[in-house]
Short mmCIF file of C-alpha atoms and ligand atoms in Angstrom, two decimals:
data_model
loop_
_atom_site.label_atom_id
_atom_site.label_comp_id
_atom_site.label_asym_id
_atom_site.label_seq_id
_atom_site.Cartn_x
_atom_site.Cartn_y
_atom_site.Cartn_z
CA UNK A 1 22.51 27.92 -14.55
CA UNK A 2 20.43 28.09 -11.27
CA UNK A 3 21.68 25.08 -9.10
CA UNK A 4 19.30 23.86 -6.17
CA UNK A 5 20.32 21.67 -3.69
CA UNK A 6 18.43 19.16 -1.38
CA UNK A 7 15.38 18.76 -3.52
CA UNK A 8 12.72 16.34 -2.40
CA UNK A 9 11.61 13.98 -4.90
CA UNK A 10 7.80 13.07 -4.97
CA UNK A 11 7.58 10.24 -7.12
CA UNK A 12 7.62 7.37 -3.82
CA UNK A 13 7.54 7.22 -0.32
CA UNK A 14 11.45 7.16 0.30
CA UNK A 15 10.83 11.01 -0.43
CA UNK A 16 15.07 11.35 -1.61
CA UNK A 17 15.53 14.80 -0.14
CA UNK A 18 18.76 14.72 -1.77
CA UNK A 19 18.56 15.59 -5.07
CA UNK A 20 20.51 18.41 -6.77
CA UNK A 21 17.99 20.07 -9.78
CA UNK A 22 19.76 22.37 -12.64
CA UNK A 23 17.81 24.93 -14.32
CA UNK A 24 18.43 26.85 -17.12
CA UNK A 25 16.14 29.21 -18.80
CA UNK A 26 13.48 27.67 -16.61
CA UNK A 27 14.08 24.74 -17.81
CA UNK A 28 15.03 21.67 -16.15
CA UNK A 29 18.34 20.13 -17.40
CA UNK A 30 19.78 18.27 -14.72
CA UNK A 31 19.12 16.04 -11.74
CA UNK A 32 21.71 14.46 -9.54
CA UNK A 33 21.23 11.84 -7.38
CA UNK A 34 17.53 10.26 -8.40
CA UNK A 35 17.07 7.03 -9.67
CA UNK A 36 15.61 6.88 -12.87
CA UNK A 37 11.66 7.30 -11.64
CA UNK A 38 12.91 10.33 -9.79
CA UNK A 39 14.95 11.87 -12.71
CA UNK A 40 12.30 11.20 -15.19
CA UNK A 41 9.63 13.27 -12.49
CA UNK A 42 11.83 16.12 -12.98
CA UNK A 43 13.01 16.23 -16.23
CA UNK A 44 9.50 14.97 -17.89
CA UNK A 45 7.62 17.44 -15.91
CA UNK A 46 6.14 18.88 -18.94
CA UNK A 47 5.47 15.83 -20.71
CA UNK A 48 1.26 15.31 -21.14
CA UNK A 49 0.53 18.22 -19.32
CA UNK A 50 -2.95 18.88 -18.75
CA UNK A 51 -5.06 21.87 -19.84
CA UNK A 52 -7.61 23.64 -18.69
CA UNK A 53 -11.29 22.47 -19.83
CA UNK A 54 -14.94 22.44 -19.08
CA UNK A 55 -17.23 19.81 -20.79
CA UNK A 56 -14.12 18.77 -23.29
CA UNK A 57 -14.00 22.29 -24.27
CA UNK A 58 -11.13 25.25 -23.14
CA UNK A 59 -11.94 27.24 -20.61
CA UNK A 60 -9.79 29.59 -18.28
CA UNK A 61 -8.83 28.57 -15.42
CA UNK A 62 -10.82 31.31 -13.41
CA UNK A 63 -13.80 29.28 -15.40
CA UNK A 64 -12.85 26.02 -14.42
CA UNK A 65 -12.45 26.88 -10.73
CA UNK A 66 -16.08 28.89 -10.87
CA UNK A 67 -17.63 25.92 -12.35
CA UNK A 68 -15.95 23.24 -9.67
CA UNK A 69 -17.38 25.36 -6.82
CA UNK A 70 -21.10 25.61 -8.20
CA UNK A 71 -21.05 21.66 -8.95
CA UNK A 72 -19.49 20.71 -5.24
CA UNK A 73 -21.89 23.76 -3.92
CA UNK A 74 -25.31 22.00 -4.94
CA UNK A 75 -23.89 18.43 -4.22
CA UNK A 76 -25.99 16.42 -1.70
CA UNK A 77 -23.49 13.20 -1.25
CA UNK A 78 -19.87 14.41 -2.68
CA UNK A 79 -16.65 12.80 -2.65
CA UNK A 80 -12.79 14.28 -2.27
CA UNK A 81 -10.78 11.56 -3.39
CA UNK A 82 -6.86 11.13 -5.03
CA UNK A 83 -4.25 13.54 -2.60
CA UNK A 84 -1.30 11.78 -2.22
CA UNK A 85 0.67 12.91 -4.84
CA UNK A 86 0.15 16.66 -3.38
CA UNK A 87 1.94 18.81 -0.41
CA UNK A 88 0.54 18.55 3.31
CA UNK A 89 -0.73 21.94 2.90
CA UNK A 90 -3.34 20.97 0.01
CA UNK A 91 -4.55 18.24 1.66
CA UNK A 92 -5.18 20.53 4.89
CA UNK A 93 -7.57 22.16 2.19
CA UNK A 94 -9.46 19.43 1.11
CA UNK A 95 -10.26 18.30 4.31
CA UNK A 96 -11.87 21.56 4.97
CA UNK A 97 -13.40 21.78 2.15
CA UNK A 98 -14.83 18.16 2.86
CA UNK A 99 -15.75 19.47 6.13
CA UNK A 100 -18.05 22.52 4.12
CA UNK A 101 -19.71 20.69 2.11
CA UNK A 102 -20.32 17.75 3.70
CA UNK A 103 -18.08 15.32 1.84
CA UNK A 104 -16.83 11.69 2.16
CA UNK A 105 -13.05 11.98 1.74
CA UNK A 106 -10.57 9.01 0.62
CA UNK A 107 -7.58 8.69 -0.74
CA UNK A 108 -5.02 6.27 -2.09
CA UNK A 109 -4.18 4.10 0.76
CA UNK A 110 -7.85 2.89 0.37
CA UNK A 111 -6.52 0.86 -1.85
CA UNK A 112 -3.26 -0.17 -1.08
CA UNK A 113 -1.79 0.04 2.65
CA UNK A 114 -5.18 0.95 4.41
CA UNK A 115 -4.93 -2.49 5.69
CA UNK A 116 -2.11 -1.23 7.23
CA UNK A 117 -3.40 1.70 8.60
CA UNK A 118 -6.14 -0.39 10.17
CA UNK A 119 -3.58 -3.05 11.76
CA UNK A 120 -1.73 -0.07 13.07
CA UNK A 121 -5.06 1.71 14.92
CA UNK A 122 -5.96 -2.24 16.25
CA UNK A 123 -2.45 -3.13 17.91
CA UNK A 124 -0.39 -0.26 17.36
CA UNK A 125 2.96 -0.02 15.75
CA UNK A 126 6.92 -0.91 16.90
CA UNK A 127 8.37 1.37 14.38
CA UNK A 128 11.30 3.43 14.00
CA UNK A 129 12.85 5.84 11.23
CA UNK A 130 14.67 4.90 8.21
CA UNK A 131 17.80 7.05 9.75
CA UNK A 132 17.79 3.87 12.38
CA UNK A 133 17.38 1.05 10.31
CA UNK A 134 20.16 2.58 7.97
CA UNK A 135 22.45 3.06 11.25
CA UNK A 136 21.45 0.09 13.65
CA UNK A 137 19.26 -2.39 11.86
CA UNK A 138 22.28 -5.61 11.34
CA UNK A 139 18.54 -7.87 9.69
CA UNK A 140 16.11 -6.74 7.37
CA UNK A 141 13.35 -8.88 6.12
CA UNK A 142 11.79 -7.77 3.14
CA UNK A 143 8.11 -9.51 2.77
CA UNK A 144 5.41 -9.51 0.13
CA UNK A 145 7.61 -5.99 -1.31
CA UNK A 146 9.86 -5.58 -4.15
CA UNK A 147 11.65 -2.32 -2.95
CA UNK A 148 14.13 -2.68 -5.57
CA UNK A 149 11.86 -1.60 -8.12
CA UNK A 150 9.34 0.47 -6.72
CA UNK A 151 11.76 2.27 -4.15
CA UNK A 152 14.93 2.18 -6.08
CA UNK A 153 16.87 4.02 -3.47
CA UNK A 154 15.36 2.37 -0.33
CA UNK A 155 18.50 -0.06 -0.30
CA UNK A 156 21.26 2.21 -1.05
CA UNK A 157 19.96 4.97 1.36
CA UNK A 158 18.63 3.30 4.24
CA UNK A 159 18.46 -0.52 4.19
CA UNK A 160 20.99 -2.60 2.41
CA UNK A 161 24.31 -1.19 1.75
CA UNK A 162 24.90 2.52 3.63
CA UNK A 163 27.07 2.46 6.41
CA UNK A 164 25.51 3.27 9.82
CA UNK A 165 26.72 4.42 13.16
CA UNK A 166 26.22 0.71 14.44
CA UNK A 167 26.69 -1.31 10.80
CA UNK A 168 29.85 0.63 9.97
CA UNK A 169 30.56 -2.10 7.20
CA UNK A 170 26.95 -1.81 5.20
CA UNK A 171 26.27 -4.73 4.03
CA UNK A 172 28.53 -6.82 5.59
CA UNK A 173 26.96 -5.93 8.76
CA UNK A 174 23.28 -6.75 7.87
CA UNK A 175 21.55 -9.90 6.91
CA UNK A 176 18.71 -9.51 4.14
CA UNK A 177 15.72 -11.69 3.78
CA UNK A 178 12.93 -11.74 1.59
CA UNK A 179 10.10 -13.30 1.85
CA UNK A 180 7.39 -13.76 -1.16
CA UNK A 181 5.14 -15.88 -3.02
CA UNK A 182 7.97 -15.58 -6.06
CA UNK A 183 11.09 -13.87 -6.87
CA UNK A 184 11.55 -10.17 -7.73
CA UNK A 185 14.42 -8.35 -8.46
CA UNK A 186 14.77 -7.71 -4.90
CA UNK A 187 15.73 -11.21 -4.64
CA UNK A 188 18.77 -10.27 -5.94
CA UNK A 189 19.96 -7.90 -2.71
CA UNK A 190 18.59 -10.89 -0.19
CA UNK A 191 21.14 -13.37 1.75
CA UNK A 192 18.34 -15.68 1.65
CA UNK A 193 14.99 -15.84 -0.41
CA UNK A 194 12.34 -18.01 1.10
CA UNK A 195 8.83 -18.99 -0.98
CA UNK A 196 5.77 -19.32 0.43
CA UNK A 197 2.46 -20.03 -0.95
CA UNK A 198 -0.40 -17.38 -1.66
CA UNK A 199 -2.43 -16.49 1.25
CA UNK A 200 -0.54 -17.95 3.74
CA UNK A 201 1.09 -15.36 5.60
CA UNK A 202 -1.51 -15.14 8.43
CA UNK A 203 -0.65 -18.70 9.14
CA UNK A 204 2.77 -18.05 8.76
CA UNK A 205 3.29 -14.79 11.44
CA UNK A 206 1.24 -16.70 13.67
CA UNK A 207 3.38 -19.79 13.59
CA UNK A 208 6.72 -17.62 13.95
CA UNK A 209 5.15 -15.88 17.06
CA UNK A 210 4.32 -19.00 18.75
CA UNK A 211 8.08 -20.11 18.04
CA UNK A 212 9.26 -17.13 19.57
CA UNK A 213 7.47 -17.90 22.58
CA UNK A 214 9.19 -21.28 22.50
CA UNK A 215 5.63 -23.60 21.58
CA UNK A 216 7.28 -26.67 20.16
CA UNK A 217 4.58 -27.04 17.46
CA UNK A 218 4.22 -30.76 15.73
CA UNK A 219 3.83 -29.62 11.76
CA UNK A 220 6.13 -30.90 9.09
CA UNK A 221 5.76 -27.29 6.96
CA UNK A 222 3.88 -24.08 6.90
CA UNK A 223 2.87 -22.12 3.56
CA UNK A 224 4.53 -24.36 1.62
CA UNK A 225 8.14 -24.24 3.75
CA UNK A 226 9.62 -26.68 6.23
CA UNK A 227 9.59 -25.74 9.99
CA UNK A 228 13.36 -26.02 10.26
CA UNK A 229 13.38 -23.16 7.76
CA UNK A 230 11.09 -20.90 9.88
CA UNK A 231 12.87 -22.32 13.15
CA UNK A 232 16.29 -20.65 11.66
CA UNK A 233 14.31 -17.46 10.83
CA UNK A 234 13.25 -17.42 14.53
CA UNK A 235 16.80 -17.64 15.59
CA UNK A 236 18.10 -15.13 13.85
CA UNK A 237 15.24 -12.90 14.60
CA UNK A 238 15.53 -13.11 18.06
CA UNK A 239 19.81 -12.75 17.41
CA UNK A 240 19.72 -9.95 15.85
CA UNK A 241 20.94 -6.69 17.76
CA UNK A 242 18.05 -4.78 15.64
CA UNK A 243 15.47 -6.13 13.19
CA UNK A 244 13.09 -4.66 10.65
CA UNK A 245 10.56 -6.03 9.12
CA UNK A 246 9.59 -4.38 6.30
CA UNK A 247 6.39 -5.63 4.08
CA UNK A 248 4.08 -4.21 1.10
CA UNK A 249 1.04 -5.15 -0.98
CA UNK A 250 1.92 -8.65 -1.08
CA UNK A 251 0.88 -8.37 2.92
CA UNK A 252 -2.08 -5.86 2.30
CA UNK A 253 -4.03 -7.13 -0.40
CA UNK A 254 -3.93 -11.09 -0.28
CA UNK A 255 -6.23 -13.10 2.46
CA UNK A 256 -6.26 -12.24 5.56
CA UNK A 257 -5.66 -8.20 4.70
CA UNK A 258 -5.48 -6.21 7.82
CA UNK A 259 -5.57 -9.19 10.11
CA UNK A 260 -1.78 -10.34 7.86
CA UNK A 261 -0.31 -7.02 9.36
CA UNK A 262 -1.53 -7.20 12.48
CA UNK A 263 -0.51 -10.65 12.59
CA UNK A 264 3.45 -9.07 11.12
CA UNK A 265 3.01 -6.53 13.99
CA UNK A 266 2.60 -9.08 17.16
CA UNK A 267 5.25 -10.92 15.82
CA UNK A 268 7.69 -7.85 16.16
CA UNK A 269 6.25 -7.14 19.33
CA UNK A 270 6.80 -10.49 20.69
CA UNK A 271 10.33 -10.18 19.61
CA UNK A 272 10.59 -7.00 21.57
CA UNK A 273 11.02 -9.44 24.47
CA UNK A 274 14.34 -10.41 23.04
CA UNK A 275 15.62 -8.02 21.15
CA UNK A 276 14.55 -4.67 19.30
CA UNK A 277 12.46 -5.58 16.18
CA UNK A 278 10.53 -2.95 14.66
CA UNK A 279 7.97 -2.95 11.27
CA UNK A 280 7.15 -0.55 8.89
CA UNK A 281 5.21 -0.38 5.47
CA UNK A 282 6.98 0.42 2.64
CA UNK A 283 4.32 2.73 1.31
CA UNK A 284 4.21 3.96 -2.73
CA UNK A 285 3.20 7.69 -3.67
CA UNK A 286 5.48 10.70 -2.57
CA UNK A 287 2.83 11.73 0.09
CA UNK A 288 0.71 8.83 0.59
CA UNK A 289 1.44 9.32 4.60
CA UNK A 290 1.30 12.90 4.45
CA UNK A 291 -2.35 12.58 3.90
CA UNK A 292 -3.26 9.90 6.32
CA UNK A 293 -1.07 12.09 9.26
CA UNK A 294 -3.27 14.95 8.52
CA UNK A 295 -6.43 13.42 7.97
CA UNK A 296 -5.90 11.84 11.22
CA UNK A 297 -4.76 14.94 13.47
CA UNK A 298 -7.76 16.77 11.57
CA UNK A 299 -10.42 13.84 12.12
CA UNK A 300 -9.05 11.00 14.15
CA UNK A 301 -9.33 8.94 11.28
CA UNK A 302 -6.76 8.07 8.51
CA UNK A 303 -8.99 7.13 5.09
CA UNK A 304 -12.42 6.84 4.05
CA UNK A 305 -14.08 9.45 6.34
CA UNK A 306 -17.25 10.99 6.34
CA UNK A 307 -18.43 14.18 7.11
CA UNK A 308 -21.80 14.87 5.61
CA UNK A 309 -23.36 14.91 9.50
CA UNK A 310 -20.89 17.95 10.87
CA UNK A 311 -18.27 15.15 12.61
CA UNK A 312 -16.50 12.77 11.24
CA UNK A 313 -17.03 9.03 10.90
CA UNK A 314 -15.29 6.35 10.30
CA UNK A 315 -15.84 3.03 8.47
CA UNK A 316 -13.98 1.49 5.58
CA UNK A 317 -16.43 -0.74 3.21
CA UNK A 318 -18.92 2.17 3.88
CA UNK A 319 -17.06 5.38 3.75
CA UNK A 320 -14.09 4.11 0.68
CA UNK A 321 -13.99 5.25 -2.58
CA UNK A 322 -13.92 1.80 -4.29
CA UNK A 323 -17.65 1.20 -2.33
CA UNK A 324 -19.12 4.34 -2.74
CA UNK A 325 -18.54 4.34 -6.17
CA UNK A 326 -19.56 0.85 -6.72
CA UNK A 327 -22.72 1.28 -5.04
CA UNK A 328 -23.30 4.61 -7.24
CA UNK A 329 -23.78 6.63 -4.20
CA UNK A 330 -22.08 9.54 -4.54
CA UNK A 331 -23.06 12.51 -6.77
CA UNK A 332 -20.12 14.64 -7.22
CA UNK A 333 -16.56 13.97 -7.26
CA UNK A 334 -13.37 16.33 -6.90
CA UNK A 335 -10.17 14.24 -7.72
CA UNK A 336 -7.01 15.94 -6.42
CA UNK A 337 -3.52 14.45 -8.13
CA UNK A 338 -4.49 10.41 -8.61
CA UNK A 339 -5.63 8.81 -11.21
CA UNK A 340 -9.15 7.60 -9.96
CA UNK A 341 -10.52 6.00 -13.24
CA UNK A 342 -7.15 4.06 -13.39
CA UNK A 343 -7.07 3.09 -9.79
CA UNK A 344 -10.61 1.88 -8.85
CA UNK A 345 -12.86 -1.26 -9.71
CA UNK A 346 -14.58 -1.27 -13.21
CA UNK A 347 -18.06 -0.76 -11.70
CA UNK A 348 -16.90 2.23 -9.56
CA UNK A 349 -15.09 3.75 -12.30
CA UNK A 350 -18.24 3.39 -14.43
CA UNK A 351 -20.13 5.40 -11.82
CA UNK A 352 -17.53 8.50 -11.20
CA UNK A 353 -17.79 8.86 -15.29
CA UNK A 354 -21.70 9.26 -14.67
CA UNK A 355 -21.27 12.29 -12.46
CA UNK A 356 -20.26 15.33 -12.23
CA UNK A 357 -16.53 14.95 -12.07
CA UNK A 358 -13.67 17.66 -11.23
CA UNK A 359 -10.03 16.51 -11.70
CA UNK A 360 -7.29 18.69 -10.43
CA UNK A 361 -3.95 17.37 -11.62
CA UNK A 362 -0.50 18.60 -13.19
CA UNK A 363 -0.93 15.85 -16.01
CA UNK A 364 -3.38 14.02 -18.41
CA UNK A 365 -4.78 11.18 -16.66
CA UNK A 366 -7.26 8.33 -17.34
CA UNK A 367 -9.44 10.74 -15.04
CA UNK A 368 -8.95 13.87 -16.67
CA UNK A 369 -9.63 12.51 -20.14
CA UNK A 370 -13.19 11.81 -18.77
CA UNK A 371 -13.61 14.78 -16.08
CA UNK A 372 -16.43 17.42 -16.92
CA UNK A 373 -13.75 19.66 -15.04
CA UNK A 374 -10.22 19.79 -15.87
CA UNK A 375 -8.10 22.04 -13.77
CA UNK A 376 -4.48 21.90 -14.49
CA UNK A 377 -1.99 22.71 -11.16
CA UNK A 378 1.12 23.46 -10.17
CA UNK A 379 2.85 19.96 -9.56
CA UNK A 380 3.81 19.77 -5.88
CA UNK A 381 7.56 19.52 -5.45
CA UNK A 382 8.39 20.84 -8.99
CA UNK A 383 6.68 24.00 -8.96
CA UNK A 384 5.04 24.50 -5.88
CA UNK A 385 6.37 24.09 -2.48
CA UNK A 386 5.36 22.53 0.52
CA UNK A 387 6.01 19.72 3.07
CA UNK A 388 5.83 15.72 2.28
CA UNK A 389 6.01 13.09 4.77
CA UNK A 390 8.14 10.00 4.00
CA UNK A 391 6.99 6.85 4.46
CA UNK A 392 8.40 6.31 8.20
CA UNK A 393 6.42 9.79 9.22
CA UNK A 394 9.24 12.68 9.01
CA UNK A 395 7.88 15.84 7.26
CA UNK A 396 10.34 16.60 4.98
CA UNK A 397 10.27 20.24 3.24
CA UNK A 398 9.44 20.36 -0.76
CA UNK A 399 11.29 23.07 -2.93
CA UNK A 400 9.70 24.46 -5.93
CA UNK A 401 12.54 24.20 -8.42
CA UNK A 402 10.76 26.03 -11.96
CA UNK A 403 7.63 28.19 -12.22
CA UNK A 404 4.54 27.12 -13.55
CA UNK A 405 1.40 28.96 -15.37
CA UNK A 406 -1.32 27.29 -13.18
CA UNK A 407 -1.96 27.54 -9.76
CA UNK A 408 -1.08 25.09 -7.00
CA UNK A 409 -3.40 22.35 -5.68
CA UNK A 410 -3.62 24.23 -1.89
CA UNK A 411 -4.34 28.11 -4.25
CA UNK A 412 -7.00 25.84 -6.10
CA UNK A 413 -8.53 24.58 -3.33
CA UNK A 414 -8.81 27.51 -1.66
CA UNK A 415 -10.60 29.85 -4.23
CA UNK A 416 -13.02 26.33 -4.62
CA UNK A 417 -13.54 27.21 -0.92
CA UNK A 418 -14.30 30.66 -1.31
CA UNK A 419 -16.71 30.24 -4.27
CA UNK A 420 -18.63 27.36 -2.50
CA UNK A 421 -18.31 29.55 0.57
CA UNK A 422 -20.31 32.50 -1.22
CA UNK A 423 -22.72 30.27 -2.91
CA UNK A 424 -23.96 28.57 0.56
CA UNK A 425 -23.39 30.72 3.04
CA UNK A 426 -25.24 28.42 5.48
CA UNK A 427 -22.20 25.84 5.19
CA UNK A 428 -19.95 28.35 6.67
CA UNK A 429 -21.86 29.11 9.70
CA UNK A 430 -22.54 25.37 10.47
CA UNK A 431 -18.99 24.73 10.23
CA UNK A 432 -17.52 24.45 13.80
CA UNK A 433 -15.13 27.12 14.29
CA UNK A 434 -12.02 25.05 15.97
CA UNK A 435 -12.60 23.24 12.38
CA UNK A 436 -12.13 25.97 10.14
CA UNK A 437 -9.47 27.46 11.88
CA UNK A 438 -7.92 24.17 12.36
CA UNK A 439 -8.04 23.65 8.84
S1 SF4 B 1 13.81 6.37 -4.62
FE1 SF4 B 1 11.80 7.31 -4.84
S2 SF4 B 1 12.00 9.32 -3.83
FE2 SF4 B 1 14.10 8.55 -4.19
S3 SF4 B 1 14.70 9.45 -6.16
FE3 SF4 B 1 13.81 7.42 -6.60
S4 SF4 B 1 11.64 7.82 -7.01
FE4 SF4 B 1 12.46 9.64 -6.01
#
């Protein structure tokens, strides 16, 4: 029995780096310390794997790859999307290969937290890791998120219970509060639960901030809660030796979108003038952040760039998957590990079926089922190594743990590059050499 110790998980952003894998005849047949998502990740690695296929029909995957790079090679408007459920290394790839050929590139966030990204590149971001909220954070405030089921070990690890340097009893030394438009099973691991209505958490942060800054403001209730209830949230805010407020889709995808976060973030700034109070997104997929760190070191950007005129640009609504697709602009796609079918609007999904689509994934997907190009991989942080960043931005190494017959999404990638590369030599020459070697 082969035991390996502090495996990273990559099924969600707490990235558990923790885990202890046993392998037997390369198989996998145990896993310590994961919650169930991340045991399953591991020991159902091999469950509705994909295979290797060109037009529905089996093809090597020397074929596949061959094929990929003459379809992105003759592309005039192509898109990179999916990437987050990869290694840092991959994603390095794509973005030069976007850069080649000319590519928009996306990913995930586009459609969950890239409201978040752009509150954080319009006021910036009071953050801190999840090694200080777990050892100085005595309030946590838990709004529009339900870590409880989609980070199962958020609370135990970091934000609830453990005991820190400066909350020595866990959870007797912390005060939860979650905020949301119902209850969740997070609810359960709150002090307090307060409801508010749908869509009004713009109105709400706003309110709180002008409390903090002592406004004595003549309203009986705001989103659907009485003003003595936020007036005893402001106190304890500003009480608290350290604060975090922690928030999720429920912030990101209701009215108000970016300008709900932003509104989140000047509220923990204000508090700054009282205390420390810090905010951070709890973010889903293993690598989610991974790929907006490198996109943005690579372009300046952190989603929906585009690079079709030799630099990159920048603007969501134009540049993100959901609208290119919609408004069937795009003539090519390359999915790396994501589920694009699954994860966009019916009329963009309708359009990435109409074109020329390459999947590369580790499993059978909504996407692959309708790709022209299926090219099975190596799944990142199961059998191919390579570094993940958690959701408060620490890179965090990933062990491969049992071999696998295909490539990995970074050796993929790179032979695509080298068989687009021969086909249009042109591309390489135009490419600006700090990029490529950058890259
Ligand atoms: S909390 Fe997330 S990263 Fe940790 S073991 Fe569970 S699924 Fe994996």
């Amino acid at each position: 029995m082969q035991v390996t110790k502090g495996v990273t998980c990559p099924f969600c952003g707490v990235t558990c780096d923790d885990l202890e894998i046993h392998v037997e005849d390369g198989q996998i047949r145990e896993v310590k310390n994961a919650c169930v998502l991340g045991r399953d990740t591991f020991l159902h690695h091999l469950k509705g794997l994909a295979t290797p296929r060109i037009d529905g029909k089996p093809a090597s995957v020397d074929a596949c790859i061959d094929a990929a790079a003459d379809i992105l090679a003759r592309a005039r408007y192509p898109l990179i999307y999916g990437l987050d459920s990869t290694e840092l290394h991959a994603q390095r790839k794509a973005i030069e290969l976007a850069d080649l050929i000319g590519a928009n590139i996306d990913h995930t966030s586009s459609i969950c937290h890239a409201p978040s990204l752009q509150a954080v590149q319009t006021v910036g971001l009071p953050t801190c890791t999840m090694g200080e909220v777990k050892n100085r954070a005595d309030l946590v405030i838990f709004w529009g998120c339900n870590p409880a089921e989609a980070h199962p070990r958020h609370a135990t690890r970091f934000s609830v219970t453990p005991k820190g340097m400066f909350t020595p009893q866990g959870r007797k030394d912390r005060t939860i509060i979650h905020v949301d438009v119902r209850k969740t099973p997070s609810t359960r691991m709150a002090d307090a639960f307060i409801q508010i209505k749908p869509h009004s958490d713009y109105e709400i942060f706003s309110v709180l901030t002008a409390l903090v800054k002592g406004h004595d403001l003549d309203l009986s209730e705001v989103g659907g809660v009485p003003m003595e209830e936020w007036r005893r949230l402001v106190s304890l805010m500003k009480d608290a030796d350290y604060g975090i407020l922690h928030w999720g889709m429920g912030l990101t995808m209701t009215r108000g979108k970016y300008l709900n976060i932003v509104a989140a973030l000047r509220l923990c700034q204000e508090l700054h003038r009282f205390t420390k109070f810090q905010g951070a997104p709890l973010r889903g997929h293993g690598n989610v952040v991974g790929m907006a760190q490198v996109l943005t070191w690579q372009t300046g950007f952190p989603f929906a760039v585009n690079l079709s005129r030799g630099y990159p640009r920048f603007n969501p609504g134009e540049f993100s998957v959901a609208d290119l697709l919609a408004r069937g602009e795009v003539d090519a796609a390359l999915v790396i590990g994501a589920d694009a079918v699954g994860n966009v609007p019916k009329q963009a999904a309708e359009h990435i079926k109409s074109i020329p689509l390459i999947c590369v994934d580790p499993k059978e997907s909504e996407t692959t089922r309708v790709a022209k190009i299926v090219i099975p991989a190596a799944q990142a942080a199961v059998a191919a190594a390579g570094v993940a960043y958690r959701m408060d931005h620490i890179p965090l190494p990933m062990k491969k743990v049992v071999d696998s017959p295909y490539p990995s999404d970074r050796e993929i990638l790179d032979r695509i590059i080298a068989g687009v590369s021969a086909r249009r030599p042109e591309l390489v020459r135009r490419m600006r050499p700090a990029a490529s070697a950058g890259a």
